[in-house]
mmCIF file of C-alpha atoms in Angstrom:
data_model
loop_
_atom_site.group_PDB
_atom_site.id
_atom_site.type_symbol
_atom_site.label_atom_id
_atom_site.label_comp_id
_atom_site.label_asym_id
_atom_site.label_seq_id
_atom_site.Cartn_x
_atom_site.Cartn_y
_atom_site.Cartn_z
ATOM 1 C CA MET A 1 16.769 3.492 19.564
ATOM 2 C CA ASP A 2 14.282 6.340 19.964
ATOM 3 C CA ALA A 3 11.169 4.143 19.912
ATOM 4 C CA SER A 4 12.692 1.392 22.060
ATOM 5 C CA LEU A 5 14.070 3.686 24.757
ATOM 6 C CA ASN A 6 10.848 5.668 25.038
ATOM 7 C CA ASN A 7 8.795 2.475 25.204
ATOM 8 C CA TYR A 8 11.050 1.097 27.946
ATOM 9 C CA VAL A 9 10.669 4.254 30.031
ATOM 10 C CA ALA A 10 6.901 4.346 29.438
ATOM 11 C CA LEU A 11 6.596 0.733 30.625
ATOM 12 C CA HIS A 12 8.901 0.816 33.646
ATOM 13 C CA TYR A 13 9.083 4.414 34.903
ATOM 14 C CA LYS A 14 6.809 7.253 35.954
ATOM 15 C CA SER A 15 5.716 10.219 33.878
ATOM 16 C CA CYS A 16 8.192 12.490 35.690
ATOM 17 C CA HIS A 17 11.068 10.333 34.454
ATOM 18 C CA MET A 18 9.823 10.642 30.859
ATOM 19 C CA SER A 19 9.723 14.439 31.191
ATOM 20 C CA TRP A 20 13.222 14.580 32.626
ATOM 21 C CA LEU A 21 14.503 12.189 29.964
ATOM 22 C CA HIS A 22 13.335 14.608 27.285
ATOM 23 C CA CYS A 23 14.669 17.545 29.294
ATOM 24 C CA MET A 24 18.083 15.927 28.772
ATOM 25 C CA TRP A 25 17.325 15.926 25.034
ATOM 26 C CA GLY A 26 17.009 19.708 25.227
ATOM 27 C CA ILE A 27 20.356 19.987 26.980
ATOM 28 C CA GLY A 28 21.981 17.771 24.349
ATOM 29 C CA ALA A 29 20.354 19.738 21.518
ATOM 30 C CA SER A 30 21.856 22.908 22.982
ATOM 31 C CA LEU A 31 25.249 21.345 23.689
ATOM 32 C CA GLY A 32 25.842 20.006 20.161
ATOM 33 C CA PRO A 33 25.994 23.415 18.411
ATOM 34 C CA SER A 34 28.121 24.738 21.290
ATOM 35 C CA ILE A 35 30.684 21.985 20.722
ATOM 36 C CA MET A 36 30.745 22.757 17.007
ATOM 37 C CA GLY A 37 31.100 26.480 17.698
ATOM 38 C CA TYR A 38 33.964 25.869 20.131
ATOM 39 C CA ALA A 39 35.807 23.695 17.599
ATOM 40 C CA ILE A 40 35.517 26.312 14.855
ATOM 41 C CA ALA A 41 36.468 29.140 17.249
ATOM 42 C CA LYS A 42 39.665 27.235 18.056
ATOM 43 C CA GLY A 43 40.573 27.180 14.366
ATOM 44 C CA GLN A 44 39.645 23.517 13.837
ATOM 45 C CA ALA A 45 37.910 22.173 10.729
ATOM 46 C CA TRP A 46 34.150 21.606 10.922
ATOM 47 C CA ASN A 47 34.626 17.815 11.002
ATOM 48 C CA THR A 48 36.610 18.129 14.234
ATOM 49 C CA GLY A 49 33.392 19.091 16.027
ATOM 50 C CA TYR A 50 31.661 16.072 14.534
ATOM 51 C CA ARG A 51 34.575 13.891 15.650
ATOM 52 C CA TRP A 52 34.258 15.129 19.247
ATOM 53 C CA ILE A 53 30.533 14.409 19.230
ATOM 54 C CA GLY A 54 31.311 10.996 17.730
ATOM 55 C CA TYR A 55 33.547 10.253 20.717
ATOM 56 C CA ILE A 56 30.666 11.146 23.021
ATOM 57 C CA GLN A 57 28.427 8.742 21.088
ATOM 58 C CA LEU A 58 30.987 5.967 21.414
ATOM 59 C CA GLY A 59 31.151 6.594 25.158
ATOM 60 C CA LEU A 60 27.359 6.480 25.358
ATOM 61 C CA THR A 61 27.331 3.171 23.480
ATOM 62 C CA ALA A 62 29.840 1.702 25.920
ATOM 63 C CA VAL A 63 27.747 2.843 28.893
ATOM 64 C CA LEU A 64 24.604 1.301 27.380
ATOM 65 C CA LEU A 65 26.343 -2.023 26.782
ATOM 66 C CA LEU A 66 27.793 -2.145 30.291
ATOM 67 C CA SER A 67 24.431 -1.252 31.847
ATOM 68 C CA LEU A 68 22.374 -3.929 30.067
ATOM 69 C CA PRO A 69 22.010 -6.060 33.246
ATOM 70 C CA LEU A 70 20.483 -3.074 35.051
ATOM 71 C CA TRP A 71 17.724 -2.816 32.440
ATOM 72 C CA HIS A 72 16.677 -6.420 33.118
ATOM 73 C CA GLU A 73 16.845 -5.842 36.874
ATOM 74 C CA LYS A 74 14.502 -2.847 36.554
ATOM 75 C CA ALA A 75 11.974 -4.923 34.629
ATOM 76 C CA GLU A 76 12.090 -7.662 37.284
ATOM 77 C CA GLU A 77 11.919 -5.117 40.115
ATOM 78 C CA THR A 78 8.768 -3.502 38.738
ATOM 79 C CA GLY A 79 7.265 -6.877 37.853
ATOM 80 C CA LYS A 80 6.325 -5.487 34.456
ATOM 81 C CA THR A 81 8.116 -7.759 32.052
ATOM 82 C CA VAL A 82 6.216 -7.923 28.806
ATOM 83 C CA ASP A 83 6.163 -10.655 26.222
ATOM 84 C CA ALA A 84 6.994 -9.130 22.873
ATOM 85 C CA GLY A 85 4.146 -11.193 21.388
ATOM 86 C CA LYS A 86 3.195 -11.205 17.746
ATOM 87 C CA VAL A 87 4.816 -8.619 15.517
ATOM 88 C CA LEU A 88 2.036 -6.428 14.130
ATOM 89 C CA SER A 89 1.908 -5.291 10.534
ATOM 90 C CA LEU A 90 1.109 -1.684 9.713
ATOM 91 C CA ARG A 91 -2.380 -2.711 8.627
ATOM 92 C CA GLU A 92 -2.985 -4.468 11.942
ATOM 93 C CA ILE A 93 -1.718 -1.453 13.896
ATOM 94 C CA LEU A 94 -4.001 0.893 11.962
ATOM 95 C CA ARG A 95 -6.991 -1.237 12.959
ATOM 96 C CA ILE A 96 -6.307 -0.639 16.672
ATOM 97 C CA PRO A 97 -8.788 1.940 18.038
ATOM 98 C CA GLY A 98 -7.038 5.286 18.370
ATOM 99 C CA ALA A 99 -3.972 4.349 16.314
ATOM 100 C CA LYS A 100 -4.729 6.727 13.439
ATOM 101 C CA ALA A 101 -5.578 9.511 15.884
ATOM 102 C CA VAL A 102 -2.316 9.148 17.807
ATOM 103 C CA MET A 103 -0.305 9.082 14.574
ATOM 104 C CA VAL A 104 -1.821 12.385 13.446
ATOM 105 C CA THR A 105 -1.316 13.823 16.937
ATOM 106 C CA PHE A 106 2.407 13.032 16.835
ATOM 107 C CA PHE A 107 2.631 14.287 13.253
ATOM 108 C CA CYS A 108 1.117 17.610 14.314
ATOM 109 C CA TYR A 109 3.223 18.027 17.446
ATOM 110 C CA CYS A 110 6.563 17.556 15.687
ATOM 111 C CA ALA A 111 5.384 19.599 12.704
ATOM 112 C CA LEU A 112 4.575 22.465 15.070
ATOM 113 C CA GLU A 113 7.787 22.130 17.080
ATOM 114 C CA GLN A 114 10.090 22.022 14.057
ATOM 115 C CA THR A 115 8.280 24.769 12.165
ATOM 116 C CA ALA A 116 8.371 27.048 15.214
ATOM 117 C CA GLY A 117 12.053 26.354 15.837
ATOM 118 C CA LEU A 118 13.132 26.844 12.228
ATOM 119 C CA TRP A 119 11.005 29.812 11.154
ATOM 120 C CA ALA A 120 10.542 31.966 14.269
ATOM 121 C CA SER A 121 13.680 34.043 13.667
ATOM 122 C CA SER A 122 12.750 34.697 10.017
ATOM 123 C CA TYR A 123 9.245 35.776 11.054
ATOM 124 C CA LEU A 124 10.545 38.147 13.724
ATOM 125 C CA ALA A 125 13.134 39.658 11.387
ATOM 126 C CA LEU A 126 11.026 39.946 8.233
ATOM 127 C CA HIS A 127 7.622 40.818 9.668
ATOM 128 C CA TRP A 128 8.503 42.675 12.883
ATOM 129 C CA ASN A 129 11.818 44.156 11.650
ATOM 130 C CA VAL A 130 13.655 42.780 14.662
ATOM 131 C CA PRO A 131 17.462 42.842 14.114
ATOM 132 C CA ALA A 132 18.651 39.477 12.826
ATOM 133 C CA GLU A 133 20.882 38.801 15.846
ATOM 134 C CA THR A 134 18.062 39.587 18.295
ATOM 135 C CA ALA A 135 15.580 37.513 16.311
ATOM 136 C CA ALA A 136 17.964 34.542 16.298
ATOM 137 C CA SER A 137 18.496 34.865 20.059
ATOM 138 C CA PHE A 138 14.778 34.843 20.855
ATOM 139 C CA ALA A 139 14.168 31.964 18.430
ATOM 140 C CA GLY A 140 16.946 30.033 20.180
ATOM 141 C CA MET A 141 15.153 30.603 23.475
ATOM 142 C CA PHE A 142 12.336 28.466 22.066
ATOM 143 C CA TYR A 143 14.486 25.392 22.782
ATOM 144 C CA ILE A 144 15.498 26.767 26.168
ATOM 145 C CA GLY A 145 11.773 27.087 26.916
ATOM 146 C CA ILE A 146 11.265 23.432 26.013
ATOM 147 C CA THR A 147 14.190 22.336 28.187
ATOM 148 C CA ILE A 148 13.195 24.356 31.249
ATOM 149 C CA GLY A 149 9.550 23.493 30.746
ATOM 150 C CA ARG A 150 10.289 19.766 30.771
ATOM 151 C CA ALA A 151 12.317 20.077 33.941
ATOM 152 C CA VAL A 152 9.354 21.823 35.586
ATOM 153 C CA SER A 153 6.680 19.552 34.078
ATOM 154 C CA GLY A 154 8.445 16.569 35.645
ATOM 155 C CA PHE A 155 7.317 17.956 38.996
ATOM 156 C CA LEU A 156 3.835 18.782 37.658
ATOM 157 C CA THR A 157 3.340 15.067 36.929
ATOM 158 C CA PHE A 158 2.997 14.514 40.688
ATOM 159 C CA ARG A 159 -0.290 16.459 40.532
ATOM 160 C CA LEU A 160 -1.479 16.193 36.930
ATOM 161 C CA SER A 161 -2.158 13.248 34.644
ATOM 162 C CA ASP A 162 -0.546 12.802 31.230
ATOM 163 C CA THR A 163 -3.777 13.885 29.537
ATOM 164 C CA ALA A 164 -4.052 17.009 31.703
ATOM 165 C CA LEU A 165 -0.431 17.941 30.941
ATOM 166 C CA VAL A 166 -0.986 17.566 27.197
ATOM 167 C CA ARG A 167 -4.026 19.837 27.401
ATOM 168 C CA LEU A 168 -2.148 22.353 29.552
ATOM 169 C CA GLY A 169 0.722 22.429 27.059
ATOM 170 C CA GLN A 170 -1.637 22.904 24.138
ATOM 171 C CA GLY A 171 -3.255 25.861 25.916
ATOM 172 C CA VAL A 172 0.123 27.514 26.516
ATOM 173 C CA ILE A 173 1.117 26.953 22.865
ATOM 174 C CA ALA A 174 -2.100 28.709 21.819
ATOM 175 C CA ILE A 175 -1.194 31.710 24.003
ATOM 176 C CA GLY A 176 2.264 31.865 22.406
ATOM 177 C CA GLY A 177 0.773 31.669 18.931
ATOM 178 C CA VAL A 178 -1.588 34.539 19.684
ATOM 179 C CA MET A 179 1.329 36.596 21.035
ATOM 180 C CA LEU A 180 3.073 36.143 17.687
ATOM 181 C CA ALA A 181 -0.038 37.044 15.703
ATOM 182 C CA VAL A 182 -1.528 40.085 17.447
ATOM 183 C CA PRO A 183 -0.261 43.397 16.026
ATOM 184 C CA VAL A 184 0.728 44.899 19.385
ATOM 185 C CA SER A 185 4.524 45.118 19.632
ATOM 186 C CA SER A 186 7.692 43.395 18.530
ATOM 187 C CA THR A 187 8.559 42.748 22.189
ATOM 188 C CA LEU A 188 5.403 40.683 22.673
ATOM 189 C CA ALA A 189 6.117 38.830 19.427
ATOM 190 C CA CYS A 190 9.678 38.044 20.564
ATOM 191 C CA ILE A 191 8.348 36.475 23.771
ATOM 192 C CA GLY A 192 5.965 34.321 21.717
ATOM 193 C CA PRO A 193 8.518 31.603 20.750
ATOM 194 C CA ILE A 194 9.566 31.224 24.399
ATOM 195 C CA VAL A 195 5.943 30.710 25.455
ATOM 196 C CA ILE A 196 5.408 28.212 22.631
ATOM 197 C CA GLY A 197 8.500 26.327 23.806
ATOM 198 C CA LEU A 198 7.147 26.201 27.350
ATOM 199 C CA GLY A 199 3.861 24.876 25.966
ATOM 200 C CA CYS A 200 5.578 22.236 23.872
ATOM 201 C CA ALA A 201 7.508 21.017 26.924
ATOM 202 C CA PRO A 202 4.951 18.642 28.514
ATOM 203 C CA VAL A 203 3.155 17.550 25.354
ATOM 204 C CA TYR A 204 5.616 15.125 23.761
ATOM 205 C CA PRO A 205 6.774 13.297 26.935
ATOM 206 C CA SER A 206 3.197 12.975 28.200
ATOM 207 C CA LEU A 207 1.956 11.593 24.878
ATOM 208 C CA LEU A 208 4.775 9.049 24.906
ATOM 209 C CA HIS A 209 4.243 7.980 28.505
ATOM 210 C CA SER A 210 0.510 7.463 27.989
ATOM 211 C CA THR A 211 1.003 5.024 25.088
ATOM 212 C CA PRO A 212 0.836 1.792 27.154
ATOM 213 C CA THR A 213 -2.226 3.160 28.957
ATOM 214 C CA HIS A 214 -4.031 3.868 25.697
ATOM 215 C CA PHE A 215 -3.043 0.769 23.737
ATOM 216 C CA GLY A 216 -1.971 -1.881 26.253
ATOM 217 C CA ARG A 217 1.502 -2.932 27.301
ATOM 218 C CA GLU A 218 1.622 -5.832 24.832
ATOM 219 C CA ARG A 219 1.034 -3.512 21.841
ATOM 220 C CA SER A 220 2.920 -0.420 23.004
ATOM 221 C CA GLN A 221 6.179 -1.166 21.160
ATOM 222 C CA ALA A 222 4.376 -1.605 17.844
ATOM 223 C CA VAL A 223 2.418 1.614 18.367
ATOM 224 C CA PHE A 224 5.571 3.454 19.439
ATOM 225 C CA GLY A 225 7.123 2.602 16.087
ATOM 226 C CA VAL A 226 4.352 4.213 14.025
ATOM 227 C CA GLN A 227 4.139 7.158 16.434
ATOM 228 C CA MET A 228 7.807 7.978 15.955
ATOM 229 C CA ALA A 229 7.548 7.506 12.188
ATOM 230 C CA SER A 230 4.595 9.922 12.076
ATOM 231 C CA ALA A 231 6.522 12.402 14.224
ATOM 232 C CA TYR A 232 9.519 12.360 11.872
ATOM 233 C CA ILE A 233 7.294 12.768 8.809
ATOM 234 C CA GLY A 234 5.774 15.861 10.418
ATOM 235 C CA SER A 235 9.234 17.225 11.200
ATOM 236 C CA CYS A 236 10.432 16.697 7.631
ATOM 237 C CA LEU A 237 7.321 17.741 5.708
ATOM 238 C CA MET A 238 5.681 20.715 7.390
ATOM 239 C CA PRO A 239 8.569 23.222 7.852
ATOM 240 C CA PRO A 240 9.470 23.253 4.138
ATOM 241 C CA LEU A 241 5.761 23.430 3.282
ATOM 242 C CA PHE A 242 5.550 26.630 5.294
ATOM 243 C CA GLY A 243 8.634 27.859 3.431
ATOM 244 C CA LEU A 244 6.715 27.521 0.184
ATOM 245 C CA LEU A 245 3.735 29.368 1.652
ATOM 246 C CA ALA A 246 5.985 32.156 2.916
ATOM 247 C CA GLN A 247 7.717 32.459 -0.451
ATOM 248 C CA HIS A 248 4.569 32.521 -2.572
ATOM 249 C CA MET A 249 2.218 34.257 -0.113
ATOM 250 C CA SER A 250 3.591 35.901 3.048
ATOM 251 C CA ILE A 251 5.700 35.232 6.156
ATOM 252 C CA VAL A 252 2.795 36.825 8.080
ATOM 253 C CA LEU A 253 1.053 33.443 7.902
ATOM 254 C CA PHE A 254 3.565 31.921 10.364
ATOM 255 C CA PRO A 255 1.524 32.128 13.608
ATOM 256 C CA PHE A 256 -1.680 31.128 11.820
ATOM 257 C CA TYR A 257 0.081 28.112 10.327
ATOM 258 C CA LEU A 258 1.180 27.068 13.817
ATOM 259 C CA LEU A 259 -2.294 27.621 15.259
ATOM 260 C CA ALA A 260 -3.893 25.585 12.455
ATOM 261 C CA ILE A 261 -1.565 22.662 13.212
ATOM 262 C CA LEU A 262 -2.321 23.070 16.916
ATOM 263 C CA LEU A 263 -6.066 22.991 16.283
ATOM 264 C CA LEU A 264 -5.748 19.716 14.384
ATOM 265 C CA MET A 265 -3.526 18.285 17.133
ATOM 266 C CA VAL A 266 -6.065 19.193 19.831
ATOM 267 C CA PHE A 267 -8.897 17.599 17.858
ATOM 268 C CA MET A 268 -6.987 14.373 17.190
ATOM 269 C CA HIS A 269 -5.769 14.096 20.788
ATOM 270 C CA GLU A 270 -9.335 14.394 22.076
ATOM 271 C CA ARG A 271 -10.389 11.811 19.499
ATOM 272 C CA LEU A 272 -7.596 9.538 20.758
ATOM 273 C CA ILE A 273 -8.871 9.869 24.352
ATOM 274 C CA PHE A 274 -12.435 9.084 23.251
ATOM 275 C CA GLN A 275 -11.559 6.074 21.081
ATOM 276 C CA THR A 276 -9.149 4.434 23.532
ATOM 277 C CA SER A 277 -11.441 4.973 26.532
ATOM 278 C CA GLU A 278 -14.234 3.237 24.626
ATOM 279 C CA SER A 279 -12.026 0.245 23.738
ATOM 280 C CA ARG A 280 -10.772 -0.324 27.299
#
């Protein structure tokens, strides 16, 4: 669902729509825990919250089924219907210029996002001695930063290209990482996750929307599949890897870990731009 929906939006809609689509993800990510918290506060069992969210999913499924004709109408309206063509094997996808670079780019982005979201509160509490409740609140604002940032970046797409937005986001992430690392004050460090969230905001939607431009409309669905797989591997692998580093070395490494991932992401994104521009 993730790969198909993002590919559909990349093919038939503008970059602003991709940003706002993922802004809705941020709202949903915030709403889910709130629903669970409300259920528990009302004395319900934990699975009651899951049941309520399940009802929402069933409603969403019904809406998607009923709206299927509209999806075909949009494709005809834009005149951008695409033949699915030959199904590409993983080996064939990897031979496409820029495919390896974009996979590593997605791996790094989701690794950075998940590591920042999961470990920021521990870093603030353990290294900066911020009270646990305060640290958790500022770490939670990381996702609020992503949500607000994507709402704003939707408007920035009217002036900036996808590539420019990715670079802008990477620069803001770097500023947030430095704010976490410099030994100035706990207040500055607490603002760091919010700034990183704002930086993350335009990166993912812009990378997704640029996929057909980089690889061609006929190959975008195949590339989307490996992009999303790489993203999920980064999400699953890199946060626990930092946990091991923090346990055996020090939690102080947190901002430097994020900045190292960012540096690799910047390099691979620039390599992606170079390789795909040469092949077009």
